[in-house]
C-alpha atoms as a printed R data frame, in Angstrom:
    type eleno elety resid chain resno       x       y      z
1   ATOM     1    CA   UNK     A     1 212.291  16.830 58.764
2   ATOM     2    CA   UNK     A     2 212.694  14.887 55.771
3   ATOM     3    CA   UNK     A     3 211.273  11.805 57.885
4   ATOM     4    CA   UNK     A     4 208.026  14.031 58.672
5   ATOM     5    CA   UNK     A     5 207.303  14.851 55.410
6   ATOM     6    CA   UNK     A     6 207.618  11.567 53.751
7   ATOM     7    CA   UNK     A     7 205.242  10.442 56.723
8   ATOM     8    CA   UNK     A     8 202.847  13.479 55.703
9   ATOM     9    CA   UNK     A     9 203.391  12.648 51.935
10  ATOM    10    CA   UNK     A    10 202.630   8.992 52.568
11  ATOM    11    CA   UNK     A    11 199.806   9.484 54.572
12  ATOM    12    CA   UNK     A    12 198.296  11.711 52.387
13  ATOM    13    CA   UNK     A    13 198.572   9.112 48.983
14  ATOM    14    CA   UNK     A    14 197.627   5.983 50.713
15  ATOM    15    CA   UNK     A    15 194.397   7.606 51.932
16  ATOM    16    CA   UNK     A    16 192.545   7.321 48.583
17  ATOM    17    CA   UNK     A    17 193.910   3.489 48.128
18  ATOM    18    CA   UNK     A    18 192.173   2.117 52.113
19  ATOM    19    CA   UNK     A    19 188.590   2.649 49.888
20  ATOM    20    CA   UNK     A    20 187.280  -0.523 47.626
21  ATOM    21    CA   UNK     A    21 185.268  -0.868 44.838
22  ATOM    22    CA   UNK     A    22 183.075  -4.015 44.485
23  ATOM    23    CA   UNK     A    23 180.662  -5.506 42.313
24  ATOM    24    CA   UNK     A    24 177.503  -7.594 41.830
25  ATOM    25    CA   UNK     A    25 176.123  -8.974 38.486
26  ATOM    26    CA   UNK     A    26 172.799 -11.038 38.127
27  ATOM    27    CA   UNK     A    27 175.009 -14.036 37.265
28  ATOM    28    CA   UNK     A    28 177.502 -14.101 40.359
29  ATOM    29    CA   UNK     A    29 176.499 -15.842 43.728
30  ATOM    30    CA   UNK     A    30 175.735 -14.908 47.369
31  ATOM    31    CA   UNK     A    31 177.536 -17.625 48.172
32  ATOM    32    CA   UNK     A    32 180.563 -16.386 47.149
33  ATOM    33    CA   UNK     A    33 182.649 -14.483 49.157
34  ATOM    34    CA   UNK     A    34 183.975 -10.453 50.403
35  ATOM    35    CA   UNK     A    35 186.988 -11.620 48.765
36  ATOM    36    CA   UNK     A    36 186.176 -12.269 45.033
37  ATOM    37    CA   UNK     A    37 183.167  -9.539 44.781
38  ATOM    38    CA   UNK     A    38 186.266  -7.322 43.893
39  ATOM    39    CA   UNK     A    39 186.369  -8.784 40.294
40  ATOM    40    CA   UNK     A    40 185.040  -6.194 37.720
41  ATOM    41    CA   UNK     A    41 186.087  -8.636 34.532
42  ATOM    42    CA   UNK     A    42 182.597 -10.497 32.237
43  ATOM    43    CA   UNK     A    43 185.307 -13.168 32.539
44  ATOM    44    CA   UNK     A    44 184.855 -13.368 36.916
45  ATOM    45    CA   UNK     A    45 181.692 -11.659 37.192
46  ATOM    46    CA   UNK     A    46 180.120 -15.110 38.134
47  ATOM    47    CA   UNK     A    47 182.564 -14.600 41.458
48  ATOM    48    CA   UNK     A    48 180.662 -11.441 42.249
49  ATOM    49    CA   UNK     A    49 177.522 -11.813 44.373
50  ATOM    50    CA   UNK     A    50 174.306 -11.658 42.777
51  ATOM    51    CA   UNK     A    51 172.242 -10.005 45.933
52  ATOM    52    CA   UNK     A    52 172.977  -6.132 46.646
53  ATOM    53    CA   UNK     A    53 172.344  -6.876 50.387
54  ATOM    54    CA   UNK     A    54 175.049  -9.535 50.698
55  ATOM    55    CA   UNK     A    55 177.549  -7.367 48.761
56  ATOM    56    CA   UNK     A    56 176.663  -4.036 51.310
57  ATOM    57    CA   UNK     A    57 177.663  -6.502 53.918
58  ATOM    58    CA   UNK     A    58 181.335  -6.433 52.943
59  ATOM    59    CA   UNK     A    59 181.878  -2.982 52.450
60  ATOM    60    CA   UNK     A    60 183.358  -0.211 54.714
61  ATOM    61    CA   UNK     A    61 183.206   3.333 55.037
62  ATOM    62    CA   UNK     A    62 184.038   5.045 51.353
63  ATOM    63    CA   UNK     A    63 183.877   2.217 49.442
64  ATOM    64    CA   UNK     A    64 181.975   1.955 46.274
65  ATOM    65    CA   UNK     A    65 179.454  -0.692 45.128
66  ATOM    66    CA   UNK     A    66 178.999  -1.199 40.847
67  ATOM    67    CA   UNK     A    67 175.080  -2.681 40.586
68  ATOM    68    CA   UNK     A    68 175.379  -4.757 37.634
69  ATOM    69    CA   UNK     A    69 172.154  -4.230 34.920
70  ATOM    70    CA   UNK     A    70 168.793  -5.820 36.060
71  ATOM    71    CA   UNK     A    71 166.250  -6.228 38.887
72  ATOM    72    CA   UNK     A    72 166.803  -6.896 42.339
73  ATOM    73    CA   UNK     A    73 164.216  -8.111 44.681
74  ATOM    74    CA   UNK     A    74 165.304  -6.162 47.551
75  ATOM    75    CA   UNK     A    75 165.382  -3.528 49.456
76  ATOM    76    CA   UNK     A    76 168.607  -1.564 51.416
77  ATOM    77    CA   UNK     A    77 167.223  -1.022 55.052
78  ATOM    78    CA   UNK     A    78 169.859   0.665 57.246
79  ATOM    79    CA   UNK     A    79 172.515  -1.598 56.243
80  ATOM    80    CA   UNK     A    80 174.827   1.566 54.023
81  ATOM    81    CA   UNK     A    81 178.087   2.429 56.148
82  ATOM    82    CA   UNK     A    82 178.427   5.975 56.475
83  ATOM    83    CA   UNK     A    83 181.213   7.765 54.372
84  ATOM    84    CA   UNK     A    84 183.104  10.878 55.472
85  ATOM    85    CA   UNK     A    85 183.574  14.014 53.845
86  ATOM    86    CA   UNK     A    86 185.029  14.099 50.482
87  ATOM    87    CA   UNK     A    87 185.035   9.997 50.550
88  ATOM    88    CA   UNK     A    88 181.010   9.220 50.192
89  ATOM    89    CA   UNK     A    89 180.036   5.269 50.292
90  ATOM    90    CA   UNK     A    90 178.619   4.257 47.233
91  ATOM    91    CA   UNK     A    91 175.693   2.142 45.560
92  ATOM    92    CA   UNK     A    92 176.769   3.333 41.970
93  ATOM    93    CA   UNK     A    93 174.366   1.338 39.081
94  ATOM    94    CA   UNK     A    94 176.601   0.140 36.459
95  ATOM    95    CA   UNK     A    95 174.022   1.390 33.507
96  ATOM    96    CA   UNK     A    96 172.028   4.748 35.191
97  ATOM    97    CA   UNK     A    97 168.071   2.891 35.187
98  ATOM    98    CA   UNK     A    98 168.694  -0.087 34.393
99  ATOM    99    CA   UNK     A    99 170.011  -1.255 37.684
100 ATOM   100    CA   UNK     A   100 167.048  -1.207 40.064
101 ATOM   101    CA   UNK     A   101 165.302  -2.172 43.834
102 ATOM   102    CA   UNK     A   102 162.192  -4.089 42.452
103 ATOM   103    CA   UNK     A   103 160.976  -5.799 46.658
104 ATOM   104    CA   UNK     A   104 158.712  -8.296 46.017
105 ATOM   105    CA   UNK     A   105 157.299  -7.102 49.457
106 ATOM   106    CA   UNK     A   106 156.259  -4.361 51.937
107 ATOM   107    CA   UNK     A   107 159.439  -2.743 53.585
108 ATOM   108    CA   UNK     A   108 156.975  -2.729 57.153
109 ATOM   109    CA   UNK     A   109 157.046   1.373 56.578
110 ATOM   110    CA   UNK     A   110 160.353   2.222 55.944
111 ATOM   111    CA   UNK     A   111 161.659   3.196 52.465
112 ATOM   112    CA   UNK     A   112 162.848   0.623 49.961
113 ATOM   113    CA   UNK     A   113 166.123   2.604 50.399
114 ATOM   114    CA   UNK     A   114 166.314   3.914 54.140
115 ATOM   115    CA   UNK     A   115 169.324   5.476 54.607
116 ATOM   116    CA   UNK     A   116 170.730   6.249 58.470
117 ATOM   117    CA   UNK     A   117 174.217   7.060 57.895
118 ATOM   118    CA   UNK     A   118 175.939  10.298 56.545
119 ATOM   119    CA   UNK     A   119 177.507  10.727 53.530
120 ATOM   120    CA   UNK     A   120 176.121   8.213 51.250
121 ATOM   121    CA   UNK     A   121 175.442   8.750 47.573
122 ATOM   122    CA   UNK     A   122 173.341   6.377 45.437
123 ATOM   123    CA   UNK     A   123 173.615   6.818 41.459
124 ATOM   124    CA   UNK     A   124 171.682   5.901 38.899
125 ATOM   125    CA   UNK     A   125 170.134   3.405 40.529
126 ATOM   126    CA   UNK     A   126 166.236   2.535 40.096
127 ATOM   127    CA   UNK     A   127 163.759   1.879 42.863
128 ATOM   128    CA   UNK     A   128 160.401   0.827 41.780
129 ATOM   129    CA   UNK     A   129 157.569   0.000 44.464
130 ATOM   130    CA   UNK     A   130 155.341  -1.602 42.041
131 ATOM   131    CA   UNK     A   131 155.312  -4.951 44.492
132 ATOM   132    CA   UNK     A   132 155.852  -3.243 47.543
133 ATOM   133    CA   UNK     A   133 152.004  -3.616 48.735
134 ATOM   134    CA   UNK     A   134 152.038   0.186 50.056
135 ATOM   135    CA   UNK     A   135 153.634   1.144 53.245
136 ATOM   136    CA   UNK     A   136 156.270   2.038 51.361
137 ATOM   137    CA   UNK     A   137 158.379   5.302 49.720
138 ATOM   138    CA   UNK     A   138 161.489   5.047 47.792
139 ATOM   139    CA   UNK     A   139 163.851   6.907 49.826
140 ATOM   140    CA   UNK     A   140 163.933   7.319 53.361
141 ATOM   141    CA   UNK     A   141 166.221   9.282 55.850
142 ATOM   142    CA   UNK     A   142 165.561   6.640 59.251
143 ATOM   143    CA   UNK     A   143 167.388   8.336 62.306
144 ATOM   144    CA   UNK     A   144 168.148   7.444 65.110
145 ATOM   145    CA   UNK     A   145 168.550  11.241 66.514
146 ATOM   146    CA   UNK     A   146 167.238  14.782 65.929
147 ATOM   147    CA   UNK     A   147 169.354  15.782 61.912
148 ATOM   148    CA   UNK     A   148 171.698  12.560 62.692
149 ATOM   149    CA   UNK     A   149 171.917  12.014 58.594
150 ATOM   150    CA   UNK     A   150 173.472  14.958 56.509
151 ATOM   151    CA   UNK     A   151 175.055  14.776 53.219
152 ATOM   152    CA   UNK     A   152 173.004  12.157 51.008
153 ATOM   153    CA   UNK     A   153 173.236  12.153 47.726
154 ATOM   154    CA   UNK     A   154 170.520  10.672 45.124
155 ATOM   155    CA   UNK     A   155 171.553  11.068 41.400
156 ATOM   156    CA   UNK     A   156 170.705  10.156 38.086
157 ATOM   157    CA   UNK     A   157 168.113   7.150 38.911
158 ATOM   158    CA   UNK     A   158 164.644   6.939 39.350
159 ATOM   159    CA   UNK     A   159 161.731   5.874 42.257
160 ATOM   160    CA   UNK     A   160 158.474   5.043 40.573
161 ATOM   161    CA   UNK     A   161 154.912   3.088 41.491
162 ATOM   162    CA   UNK     A   162 154.791   4.132 45.173
163 ATOM   163    CA   UNK     A   163 150.558   4.383 46.020
164 ATOM   164    CA   UNK     A   164 150.225   3.371 49.308
165 ATOM   165    CA   UNK     A   165 147.625   6.056 50.266
166 ATOM   166    CA   UNK     A   166 148.860   7.003 53.760
167 ATOM   167    CA   UNK     A   167 152.721   6.996 53.109
168 ATOM   168    CA   UNK     A   168 153.073   6.839 48.636
169 ATOM   169    CA   UNK     A   169 155.948   9.181 48.629
170 ATOM   170    CA   UNK     A   170 158.886   8.984 46.660
171 ATOM   171    CA   UNK     A   171 161.259  10.380 48.569
172 ATOM   172    CA   UNK     A   172 160.983  11.131 52.205
173 ATOM   173    CA   UNK     A   173 163.591  13.888 54.035
174 ATOM   174    CA   UNK     A   174 162.206  13.818 57.957
175 ATOM   175    CA   UNK     A   175 164.479  14.607 60.921
176 ATOM   176    CA   UNK     A   176 163.590  12.722 63.912
177 ATOM   177    CA   UNK     A   177 161.794  14.255 67.012
178 ATOM   178    CA   UNK     A   178 161.364  17.377 65.373
179 ATOM   179    CA   UNK     A   179 158.684  18.524 67.635
180 ATOM   180    CA   UNK     A   180 161.657  18.295 70.576
181 ATOM   181    CA   UNK     A   181 163.788  20.890 69.310
182 ATOM   182    CA   UNK     A   182 160.998  24.137 68.491
183 ATOM   183    CA   UNK     A   183 162.932  26.759 66.707
184 ATOM   184    CA   UNK     A   184 165.952  25.091 65.755
185 ATOM   185    CA   UNK     A   185 166.122  24.150 62.209
186 ATOM   186    CA   UNK     A   186 168.025  20.800 60.971
187 ATOM   187    CA   UNK     A   187 170.261  21.536 58.453
188 ATOM   188    CA   UNK     A   188 170.527  18.011 57.036
189 ATOM   189    CA   UNK     A   189 172.596  19.174 52.783
190 ATOM   190    CA   UNK     A   190 170.901  16.206 51.212
191 ATOM   191    CA   UNK     A   191 171.095  16.375 47.452
192 ATOM   192    CA   UNK     A   192 168.612  15.221 44.990
193 ATOM   193    CA   UNK     A   193 170.071  15.795 41.127
194 ATOM   194    CA   UNK     A   194 168.529  14.954 37.814
195 ATOM   195    CA   UNK     A   195 165.958  11.872 38.704
196 ATOM   196    CA   UNK     A   196 162.575  10.895 37.307
197 ATOM   197    CA   UNK     A   197 160.212  10.685 39.863
198 ATOM   198    CA   UNK     A   198 156.626   9.190 39.067
199 ATOM   199    CA   UNK     A   199 153.398   7.721 40.092
200 ATOM   200    CA   UNK     A   200 153.451   8.267 43.240
201 ATOM   201    CA   UNK     A   201 150.391   8.860 45.530
202 ATOM   202    CA   UNK     A   202 151.048  11.806 47.840
203 ATOM   203    CA   UNK     A   203 154.320  13.130 47.394
204 ATOM   204    CA   UNK     A   204 156.914  13.387 44.841
205 ATOM   205    CA   UNK     A   205 159.223  14.719 47.125
206 ATOM   206    CA   UNK     A   206 158.770  15.423 50.792
207 ATOM   207    CA   UNK     A   207 161.040  17.731 53.133
208 ATOM   208    CA   UNK     A   208 161.434  18.687 56.432
209 ATOM   209    CA   UNK     A   209 164.924  19.710 56.780
210 ATOM   210    CA   UNK     A   210 167.081  22.737 55.937
211 ATOM   211    CA   UNK     A   211 169.471  23.423 53.066
212 ATOM   212    CA   UNK     A   212 169.220  21.124 50.538
213 ATOM   213    CA   UNK     A   213 169.768  21.078 47.025
214 ATOM   214    CA   UNK     A   214 166.645  19.463 44.576
215 ATOM   215    CA   UNK     A   215 168.057  20.359 40.951
216 ATOM   216    CA   UNK     A   216 167.198  18.993 37.451
217 ATOM   217    CA   UNK     A   217 164.282  16.186 38.590
218 ATOM   218    CA   UNK     A   218 161.232  15.390 36.355
219 ATOM   219    CA   UNK     A   219 158.810  14.542 38.576
220 ATOM   220    CA   UNK     A   220 155.111  13.324 37.281
221 ATOM   221    CA   UNK     A   221 151.525  12.161 37.960
222 ATOM   222    CA   UNK     A   222 151.200  11.638 41.034
223 ATOM   223    CA   UNK     A   223 149.031   9.118 41.341
224 ATOM   224    CA   UNK     A   224 146.065  10.396 43.656
225 ATOM   225    CA   UNK     A   225 145.171  12.507 46.600
226 ATOM   226    CA   UNK     A   226 146.801  11.298 49.915
227 ATOM   227    CA   UNK     A   227 145.067  10.350 52.951
228 ATOM   228    CA   UNK     A   228 147.360  10.349 55.325
229 ATOM   229    CA   UNK     A   229 149.138  11.776 58.353
230 ATOM   230    CA   UNK     A   230 150.941  13.704 55.648
231 ATOM   231    CA   UNK     A   231 148.226  14.577 53.055
232 ATOM   232    CA   UNK     A   232 145.754  16.418 54.344
233 ATOM   233    CA   UNK     A   233 143.880  15.599 50.764
234 ATOM   234    CA   UNK     A   234 146.368  16.843 48.900
235 ATOM   235    CA   UNK     A   235 149.575  15.873 46.774
236 ATOM   236    CA   UNK     A   236 152.465  17.742 45.450
237 ATOM   237    CA   UNK     A   237 155.009  17.418 43.614
238 ATOM   238    CA   UNK     A   238 157.794  18.886 46.334
239 ATOM   239    CA   UNK     A   239 156.957  19.916 49.687
240 ATOM   240    CA   UNK     A   240 158.821  22.237 51.960
241 ATOM   241    CA   UNK     A   241 157.200  21.530 55.146
242 ATOM   242    CA   UNK     A   242 156.842  24.471 57.847
243 ATOM   243    CA   UNK     A   243 159.395  27.433 57.874
244 ATOM   244    CA   UNK     A   244 162.622  25.202 56.962
245 ATOM   245    CA   UNK     A   245 165.128  27.548 55.174
246 ATOM   246    CA   UNK     A   246 168.344  27.460 52.388
247 ATOM   247    CA   UNK     A   247 166.687  24.680 50.537
248 ATOM   248    CA   UNK     A   248 168.065  25.560 46.557
249 ATOM   249    CA   UNK     A   249 164.906  24.470 44.169
250 ATOM   250    CA   UNK     A   250 165.577  25.046 40.602
251 ATOM   251    CA   UNK     A   251 165.674  23.430 37.051
252 ATOM   252    CA   UNK     A   252 162.783  20.988 38.251
253 ATOM   253    CA   UNK     A   253 159.803  20.071 36.303
254 ATOM   254    CA   UNK     A   254 156.562  19.115 38.037
255 ATOM   255    CA   UNK     A   255 153.745  17.745 35.824
256 ATOM   256    CA   UNK     A   256 150.389  16.192 36.359
257 ATOM   257    CA   UNK     A   257 150.116  16.377 40.064
258 ATOM   258    CA   UNK     A   258 147.228  18.302 42.175
259 ATOM   259    CA   UNK     A   259 150.229  21.132 42.908
260 ATOM   260    CA   UNK     A   260 153.634  21.397 42.149
261 ATOM   261    CA   UNK     A   261 156.112  23.071 44.702
262 ATOM   262    CA   UNK     A   262 154.595  24.287 48.039
263 ATOM   263    CA   UNK     A   263 157.239  25.686 50.726
264 ATOM   264    CA   UNK     A   264 156.340  26.843 54.070
265 ATOM   265    CA   UNK     A   265 152.862  25.081 54.751
């Protein structure tokens, strides 16, 4: 019995130690190794990566990546590994709002941050679409199958300047192949908390799933009236599409879109 108790205590205490915190810094180098990317001190900053994609390639489930201040000319397309309940995989800005992605070319219809894995958290990171040249969204849930991605969190960051007249959306939560599952709700349980979303052409936030929380966001200054398949000549700060249920929408400020919040249409 003593051996069993010891094993259980050891397993419970050891599990959190499996996660690794990695760092990137503008003074680092992409020729560095995964082993040195765990250095956090200023004196060793040059041992870290300077690119977000390179550092994420070293990550495993439940790891954290701390992103140093500055602009990164990159997109994160389907590369963040899945986390688990209680131990999400985290991409976190060193200082909220001072580390941001600003890709210099189109993302080819993907989001600057495209997520195809569950239990992922992006904290404090900015997403700037100024130079994408259109056909891009800020954040896009990119599922391989119906309701395959759940529990994504975006908090304390910003999304700005997505001006494509067909797909200019700040955050886009759509489930894949919804038409093949009539009458079946996708309960995705995503969280959008305390972000600034500004200067998007179609929507600030577009949601076709259930069970999400959209709380404390400042969504303002829509740039136009969407012409694409999701727009129908309108723009909304928040659009909850069709008959989705159990979404919590609270404490948001929506200014200067054609419409503020639309639910159920």
